[in-house]
Amino acid sequence: MPDRPSAATTEDGPENPPTAAGPPPAAAPPDPGRPGRAWWAALRPLVLRLHFYAGVLVAPFLLVAAATGLLYAASFQVEKIVYDHELSVPVGERELPVSQQIDAARTAHPEGTVSAVRPSPEAGATTRVLLSGVKGVDPDHTLAVFVDPYTGKVRGALEQYGSSGALPLRTWIDELHRDLHLGQTGRLYSEFAASWLWVITGGGLVLWLARRRAKRRLRAIALPDRTATGRRRTMSFHGAVGVWAAVGLFFLSATGLTWSTYAGANIEDLRTALRQTTPSVSAALDGAERADGEHSGHGAMPGMDVDGSQDGAEDPSSARDVGLDAVLKAARAEGLGNPVEIVPPADAKTAYVVQQIQRSWPEKQDSVAIDPATGEVTDVVRFADYPLLAKLSRWGIDAHTGSLFGLVNQIALAALALALIFLILWGYRMWWQRGSASAFGRPVPRGGWQQVPPYVLVPLAAAVAVLGYFVPLLGLPLAAFWALDVVLGEIAYRRGLRTYR
């Protein structure tokens, strides 16, 4: 049964607080002579209640996401310091062939198989030889062996995660931010926070701009009121900082959802339906079956046994491999500049795949497939030919993770994380300041939705239902909150407590 309407409110609380004489009078109906303001006057209590409760209940999750995001933004620079020995070497006169560097890595670490190679991307940087299937290394990670490209000396080996090349420190912080080290279940926390961040931000922004519109001055909107005291002073800082951070918070919410578990899957389905998925180079080779019918040289790399001879086979040409140096040369001829990653053939029917891995601006994401027997390019995919949504997704994720614009990007993310932390703390402080000796943190009254005109309420409810379907961790908690709120309101009404709880 729906809640009964209650008193009108302001950001400072109810206009007519309860007294010993009984409940406050009902809110006055909107002025029909001013339809624009009447529309907002009817909708505002609903927005205010949603912003209040969402802020109180979701803020702890957002606080964790902001704090761990702040750590992640700093991890890029810290990683360079902590792992300087593995990442950097004195610049030499001439780099060794990549095949010789792989030989050195395999001599030091013969375990596992070579899953990829990242040649030195610039002067003074090491080459990474990535090994999979190494005992003691997370199956989802690889062991990165760092080789001096000038001397072939192995500088060390570290566990690496993901296409960004995150090393142990950044990986640990990344997983803390993503899932609190709780695996797939833990990812629900970050998706929940991303699902609600844009709702809380949008509601607060609308409330703040509506409150300040009468003054019609940019200063009143964008700068805190230092002359105010108490809760109004806290609100002025909360609102002004929220205005500055709003665009960035919307961005973090949207990009965070793109690779979440449930909303991310729905977004991927939508992109598929629109033919906007990210293309990938084809590594399949036509007629690549070897003469002996065996998949000889599976994932073999230069410097390893690549002649394909097994058990005395006498036809080494059946598994010819032009060598990784020739593969890299062919990729360079196609315009693939540093940094690149080379993935060996998975079997005798697949090609080498060479892909650019630069995530900073301008992005380098071109990729080619190269026949290991002939060294000829069999397929090419250019980043310039990506569909628009694929490009936007790539740019958005890289900006969210601090890669797109390098240090400037990381500083911006840190500033956004700090802003969100302060917004949450100010929000809780306003809740504290709203309370009194008899009623801590008095919530916003129920029944605001009953004042909303049907021509606004019905489309709004339909839009919320659609959003709730595509973003389940927004829709399900919202439905649960509404149901609980209705039950509590009915209980309070039956007990004669027709107040604000």
mmCIF file of C-alpha atoms in Angstrom, residues 254-429:
data_model
loop_
_atom_site.group_PDB
_atom_site.id
_atom_site.type_symbol
_atom_site.label_atom_id
_atom_site.label_comp_id
_atom_site.label_asym_id
_atom_site.label_seq_id
_atom_site.Cartn_x
_atom_site.Cartn_y
_atom_site.Cartn_z
ATOM 1 C CA ALA A 254 29.878 4.917 -17.422
ATOM 2 C CA THR A 255 33.302 3.466 -18.158
ATOM 3 C CA GLY A 256 33.290 1.352 -15.016
ATOM 4 C CA LEU A 257 30.078 -0.309 -16.156
ATOM 5 C CA THR A 258 31.496 -1.236 -19.570
ATOM 6 C CA TRP A 259 33.551 -4.112 -18.154
ATOM 7 C CA SER A 260 31.369 -5.001 -15.160
ATOM 8 C CA THR A 261 29.830 -8.459 -14.838
ATOM 9 C CA TYR A 262 26.136 -7.889 -15.558
ATOM 10 C CA ALA A 263 25.790 -4.387 -16.991
ATOM 11 C CA GLY A 264 28.964 -4.981 -18.989
ATOM 12 C CA ALA A 265 27.465 -8.096 -20.564
ATOM 13 C CA ASN A 266 24.359 -6.145 -21.558
ATOM 14 C CA ILE A 267 26.493 -3.383 -23.035
ATOM 15 C CA GLU A 268 28.475 -5.956 -25.010
ATOM 16 C CA ASP A 269 25.244 -7.508 -26.306
ATOM 17 C CA LEU A 270 24.060 -4.076 -27.399
ATOM 18 C CA ARG A 271 27.331 -3.390 -29.197
ATOM 19 C CA THR A 272 27.079 -6.754 -30.917
ATOM 20 C CA ALA A 273 23.553 -5.988 -32.079
ATOM 21 C CA LEU A 274 24.759 -2.637 -33.422
ATOM 22 C CA ARG A 275 27.838 -4.248 -35.034
ATOM 23 C CA GLN A 276 30.124 -2.108 -32.933
ATOM 24 C CA THR A 277 32.280 -4.798 -31.338
ATOM 25 C CA THR A 278 36.053 -4.574 -31.266
ATOM 26 C CA PRO A 279 37.519 -6.364 -34.310
ATOM 27 C CA SER A 280 40.388 -8.802 -33.947
ATOM 28 C CA VAL A 281 42.941 -10.034 -36.423
ATOM 29 C CA SER A 282 42.404 -13.554 -37.788
ATOM 30 C CA ALA A 283 45.273 -15.912 -36.978
ATOM 31 C CA ALA A 284 43.797 -18.842 -38.928
ATOM 32 C CA LEU A 285 45.890 -20.168 -41.790
ATOM 33 C CA ASP A 286 44.318 -21.769 -44.859
ATOM 34 C CA GLY A 287 45.790 -25.241 -45.468
ATOM 35 C CA ALA A 288 48.267 -24.875 -42.633
ATOM 36 C CA GLU A 289 48.216 -28.578 -41.789
ATOM 37 C CA ARG A 290 51.782 -29.872 -41.863
ATOM 38 C CA ALA A 291 52.784 -32.663 -44.260
ATOM 39 C CA ASP A 292 53.112 -35.166 -41.422
ATOM 40 C CA GLY A 293 49.604 -34.369 -40.182
ATOM 41 C CA GLU A 294 50.892 -33.356 -36.772
ATOM 42 C CA HIS A 295 50.764 -29.962 -35.103
ATOM 43 C CA SER A 296 54.520 -29.731 -34.870
ATOM 44 C CA GLY A 297 56.186 -26.752 -33.279
ATOM 45 C CA HIS A 298 53.161 -25.748 -31.143
ATOM 46 C CA GLY A 299 53.826 -22.216 -29.988
ATOM 47 C CA ALA A 300 57.489 -22.679 -30.676
ATOM 48 C CA MET A 301 59.678 -19.603 -30.559
ATOM 49 C CA PRO A 302 63.057 -18.854 -32.128
ATOM 50 C CA GLY A 303 65.834 -20.240 -30.011
ATOM 51 C CA MET A 304 63.725 -23.318 -29.199
ATOM 52 C CA ASP A 305 63.365 -26.551 -31.168
ATOM 53 C CA VAL A 306 61.300 -25.431 -34.142
ATOM 54 C CA ASP A 307 62.262 -27.996 -36.746
ATOM 55 C CA GLY A 308 59.184 -30.022 -35.922
ATOM 56 C CA SER A 309 61.075 -33.293 -35.901
ATOM 57 C CA GLN A 310 59.722 -35.701 -33.349
ATOM 58 C CA ASP A 311 60.732 -39.276 -32.691
ATOM 59 C CA GLY A 312 63.202 -39.281 -35.551
ATOM 60 C CA ALA A 313 61.074 -37.516 -38.138
ATOM 61 C CA GLU A 314 63.215 -36.835 -41.211
ATOM 62 C CA ASP A 315 61.392 -33.864 -42.739
ATOM 63 C CA PRO A 316 62.260 -30.715 -40.769
ATOM 64 C CA SER A 317 60.794 -28.549 -43.544
ATOM 65 C CA SER A 318 57.295 -29.736 -42.524
ATOM 66 C CA ALA A 319 57.356 -27.268 -39.651
ATOM 67 C CA ARG A 320 59.337 -24.390 -41.082
ATOM 68 C CA ASP A 321 59.433 -21.175 -39.069
ATOM 69 C CA VAL A 322 60.975 -18.019 -40.483
ATOM 70 C CA GLY A 323 61.886 -16.961 -36.970
ATOM 71 C CA LEU A 324 60.680 -14.237 -34.677
ATOM 72 C CA ASP A 325 63.122 -11.668 -36.013
ATOM 73 C CA ALA A 326 61.670 -12.054 -39.504
ATOM 74 C CA VAL A 327 58.140 -11.865 -38.066
ATOM 75 C CA LEU A 328 58.964 -8.622 -36.283
ATOM 76 C CA LYS A 329 60.539 -7.224 -39.457
ATOM 77 C CA ALA A 330 57.378 -8.036 -41.421
ATOM 78 C CA ALA A 331 55.262 -6.293 -38.786
ATOM 79 C CA ARG A 332 57.478 -3.218 -38.934
ATOM 80 C CA ALA A 333 57.023 -3.153 -42.700
ATOM 81 C CA GLU A 334 53.267 -2.912 -42.079
ATOM 82 C CA GLY A 335 53.824 0.185 -39.963
ATOM 83 C CA LEU A 336 53.607 -1.373 -36.493
ATOM 84 C CA GLY A 337 55.935 0.764 -34.413
ATOM 85 C CA ASN A 338 56.783 0.267 -30.739
ATOM 86 C CA PRO A 339 55.493 -0.892 -28.384
ATOM 87 C CA VAL A 340 54.360 -4.266 -29.743
ATOM 88 C CA GLU A 341 53.569 -7.707 -28.410
ATOM 89 C CA ILE A 342 54.266 -10.872 -30.417
ATOM 90 C CA VAL A 343 52.140 -13.934 -29.744
ATOM 91 C CA PRO A 344 53.433 -17.254 -31.185
ATOM 92 C CA PRO A 345 51.190 -19.643 -33.117
ATOM 93 C CA ALA A 346 48.886 -21.711 -30.940
ATOM 94 C CA ASP A 347 49.215 -24.677 -33.304
ATOM 95 C CA ALA A 348 50.165 -25.579 -36.859
ATOM 96 C CA LYS A 349 47.040 -23.951 -38.255
ATOM 97 C CA THR A 350 47.577 -20.505 -36.800
ATOM 98 C CA ALA A 351 49.862 -17.570 -37.474
ATOM 99 C CA TYR A 352 51.972 -15.263 -35.376
ATOM 100 C CA VAL A 353 49.992 -12.261 -34.139
ATOM 101 C CA VAL A 354 51.793 -8.968 -33.670
ATOM 102 C CA GLN A 355 49.818 -6.179 -32.008
ATOM 103 C CA GLN A 356 50.646 -2.671 -30.933
ATOM 104 C CA ILE A 357 49.985 -2.194 -27.208
ATOM 105 C CA GLN A 358 50.319 1.553 -26.717
ATOM 106 C CA ARG A 359 47.391 2.744 -24.606
ATOM 107 C CA SER A 360 48.539 6.350 -24.328
ATOM 108 C CA TRP A 361 47.507 9.082 -26.743
ATOM 109 C CA PRO A 362 47.619 8.651 -29.677
ATOM 110 C CA GLU A 363 46.567 5.035 -29.270
ATOM 111 C CA LYS A 364 48.440 2.390 -31.220
ATOM 112 C CA GLN A 365 46.289 -0.724 -31.563
ATOM 113 C CA ASP A 366 47.027 -1.991 -35.088
ATOM 114 C CA SER A 367 47.583 -5.741 -35.403
ATOM 115 C CA VAL A 368 48.762 -8.188 -38.065
ATOM 116 C CA ALA A 369 48.884 -11.953 -38.530
ATOM 117 C CA ILE A 370 51.998 -13.447 -40.121
ATOM 118 C CA ASP A 371 52.434 -16.927 -41.608
ATOM 119 C CA PRO A 372 55.296 -18.623 -39.709
ATOM 120 C CA ALA A 373 56.318 -20.648 -42.758
ATOM 121 C CA THR A 374 56.646 -17.782 -45.242
ATOM 122 C CA GLY A 375 56.774 -14.595 -43.162
ATOM 123 C CA GLU A 376 53.914 -13.163 -45.222
ATOM 124 C CA VAL A 377 51.202 -11.007 -43.677
ATOM 125 C CA THR A 378 47.874 -12.847 -43.820
ATOM 126 C CA ASP A 379 45.578 -10.330 -42.099
ATOM 127 C CA VAL A 380 45.691 -6.720 -40.919
ATOM 128 C CA VAL A 381 43.392 -4.792 -38.554
ATOM 129 C CA ARG A 382 43.861 -1.045 -38.135
ATOM 130 C CA PHE A 383 42.678 0.900 -35.119
ATOM 131 C CA ALA A 384 41.560 3.633 -37.499
ATOM 132 C CA ASP A 385 39.027 1.155 -38.929
ATOM 133 C CA TYR A 386 37.482 0.246 -35.566
ATOM 134 C CA PRO A 387 33.748 1.031 -35.247
ATOM 135 C CA LEU A 388 33.012 4.227 -33.326
ATOM 136 C CA LEU A 389 31.721 2.523 -30.176
ATOM 137 C CA ALA A 390 34.753 0.228 -30.142
ATOM 138 C CA LYS A 391 37.046 3.253 -30.228
ATOM 139 C CA LEU A 392 35.053 5.056 -27.539
ATOM 140 C CA SER A 393 35.139 1.961 -25.354
ATOM 141 C CA ARG A 394 38.902 1.621 -25.785
ATOM 142 C CA TRP A 395 39.525 5.307 -25.024
ATOM 143 C CA GLY A 396 37.119 5.266 -22.090
ATOM 144 C CA ILE A 397 38.663 2.230 -20.427
ATOM 145 C CA ASP A 398 42.189 3.535 -20.933
ATOM 146 C CA ALA A 399 41.261 6.920 -19.474
ATOM 147 C CA HIS A 400 39.521 5.212 -16.539
ATOM 148 C CA THR A 401 42.654 3.168 -15.837
ATOM 149 C CA GLY A 402 45.026 6.115 -16.119
ATOM 150 C CA SER A 403 46.784 5.111 -19.327
ATOM 151 C CA LEU A 404 45.361 7.373 -22.026
ATOM 152 C CA PHE A 405 47.102 10.625 -21.117
ATOM 153 C CA GLY A 406 49.816 9.292 -18.871
ATOM 154 C CA LEU A 407 50.747 11.284 -15.777
ATOM 155 C CA VAL A 408 48.129 13.985 -16.471
ATOM 156 C CA ASN A 409 45.472 11.264 -16.631
ATOM 157 C CA GLN A 410 46.664 9.768 -13.348
ATOM 158 C CA ILE A 411 46.638 13.150 -11.590
ATOM 159 C CA ALA A 412 43.090 13.802 -12.837
ATOM 160 C CA LEU A 413 41.952 10.401 -11.532
ATOM 161 C CA ALA A 414 43.554 11.078 -8.159
ATOM 162 C CA ALA A 415 41.811 14.466 -7.964
ATOM 163 C CA LEU A 416 38.464 12.853 -8.822
ATOM 164 C CA ALA A 417 38.973 10.167 -6.184
ATOM 165 C CA LEU A 418 39.801 12.784 -3.551
ATOM 166 C CA ALA A 419 36.792 14.869 -4.579
ATOM 167 C CA LEU A 420 34.501 11.860 -4.220
ATOM 168 C CA ILE A 421 35.953 11.043 -0.796
ATOM 169 C CA PHE A 422 35.298 14.598 0.430
ATOM 170 C CA LEU A 423 31.809 14.642 -1.105
ATOM 171 C CA ILE A 424 30.933 11.489 0.822
ATOM 172 C CA LEU A 425 32.350 12.819 4.083
ATOM 173 C CA TRP A 426 30.517 16.132 3.673
ATOM 174 C CA GLY A 427 27.345 14.219 2.841
ATOM 175 C CA TYR A 428 27.522 12.222 6.055
ATOM 176 C CA ARG A 429 28.312 15.379 7.980
#
